[in-house]
Amino acid sequence: MRNHARALIPAAVVLLAALITGCGEGPTPEQAQIPTAPPKPHRNTTGKDTRPGASPSPNVSDGVRDAVNALRTATGTVPDSRAFDLEHETRGGDRLWEVKVVAHDRETKLDVSEDGSRVLARSDHGRPDDDIRKLDAAKIDAARAAEIAGQRENGRLTELEIDTLHDGTVVWEIHFARPDGARTELKIDARTGEIARER
């Protein structure tokens, strides 16, 4: 009987070793939950500002989008400034935007590239003209007014300025050129953003 027990011991040892080896091949909790690397953030290679709130409304034409970008580029260049006049012009064969802004009672005129991304020239003009006094009544800025008008009119934006109607309502007067050559004009209430007049 004692010899039989001794014969069983090596077999038990072999079986135990096999069980230990088999258990070791399974994944440990640490191995089963190996974290994956987070996805790399998308790199903006366009050179344009893509932060929330910085891009114009997607529901406007490229021409209106360029005008809005030009207005924001101009006001971003002159600290604490507000734009009150915009014109699409040709100089030396190049198309550009002329933007007038005011800050601390001083007017600055900026030439901005047609896509609205770069300031090409800048000149200070001392005290601004009378138009900037109308800005005090405006709750809607020039860029937002251009977006509102662009959502209603699909022509090319050519000019924007602040103005006053006969009843004293301060408006943004915005001009468009349609593909068929027709000219249109929208007046946006500078306080409410509503269409005040269209022709």
PDB file of N, CA and C in Angstrom, residues 8-18:
ATOM      1  N   LEU A   8       2.010   7.089  -6.879  1.00  0.00           N
ATOM      2  CA  LEU A   8       1.053   8.113  -7.310  1.00  0.00           C
ATOM      3  C   LEU A   8       1.608   9.524  -7.172  1.00  0.00           C
ATOM      4  N   ILE A   9       2.598   9.722  -6.318  1.00  0.00           N
ATOM      5  CA  ILE A   9       3.110  11.086  -6.061  1.00  0.00           C
ATOM      6  C   ILE A   9       3.674  11.724  -7.318  1.00  0.00           C
ATOM      7  N   PRO A  10       4.558  11.044  -8.097  1.00  0.00           N
ATOM      8  CA  PRO A  10       5.083  11.695  -9.321  1.00  0.00           C
ATOM      9  C   PRO A  10       3.986  12.067 -10.298  1.00  0.00           C
ATOM     10  N   ALA A  11       2.975  11.225 -10.420  1.00  0.00           N
ATOM     11  CA  ALA A  11       1.878  11.535 -11.347  1.00  0.00           C
ATOM     12  C   ALA A  11       1.127  12.772 -10.903  1.00  0.00           C
ATOM     13  N   ALA A  12       0.921  12.910  -9.581  1.00  0.00           N
ATOM     14  CA  ALA A  12       0.212  14.087  -9.064  1.00  0.00           C
ATOM     15  C   ALA A  12       1.018  15.348  -9.301  1.00  0.00           C
ATOM     16  N   VAL A  13       2.344  15.227  -9.126  1.00  0.00           N
ATOM     17  CA  VAL A  13       3.212  16.392  -9.347  1.00  0.00           C
ATOM     18  C   VAL A  13       3.145  16.831 -10.798  1.00  0.00           C
ATOM     19  N   VAL A  14       3.185  15.874 -11.722  1.00  0.00           N
ATOM     20  CA  VAL A  14       3.115  16.201 -13.159  1.00  0.00           C
ATOM     21  C   VAL A  14       1.795  16.868 -13.488  1.00  0.00           C
ATOM     22  N   LEU A  15       0.692  16.344 -12.921  1.00  0.00           N
ATOM     23  CA  LEU A  15      -0.629  16.914 -13.181  1.00  0.00           C
ATOM     24  C   LEU A  15      -0.728  18.330 -12.648  1.00  0.00           C
ATOM     25  N   LEU A  16      -0.202  18.562 -11.438  1.00  0.00           N
ATOM     26  CA  LEU A  16      -0.239  19.893 -10.835  1.00  0.00           C
ATOM     27  C   LEU A  16       0.562  20.877 -11.659  1.00  0.00           C
ATOM     28  N   ALA A  17       1.723  20.450 -12.149  1.00  0.00           N
ATOM     29  CA  ALA A  17       2.565  21.331 -12.975  1.00  0.00           C
ATOM     30  C   ALA A  17       1.853  21.691 -14.262  1.00  0.00           C
ATOM     31  N   ALA A  18       1.131  20.727 -14.838  1.00  0.00           N
ATOM     32  CA  ALA A  18       0.404  20.997 -16.085  1.00  0.00           C
ATOM     33  C   ALA A  18      -0.700  22.018 -15.854  1.00  0.00           C
TER      34      ALA A  18
END
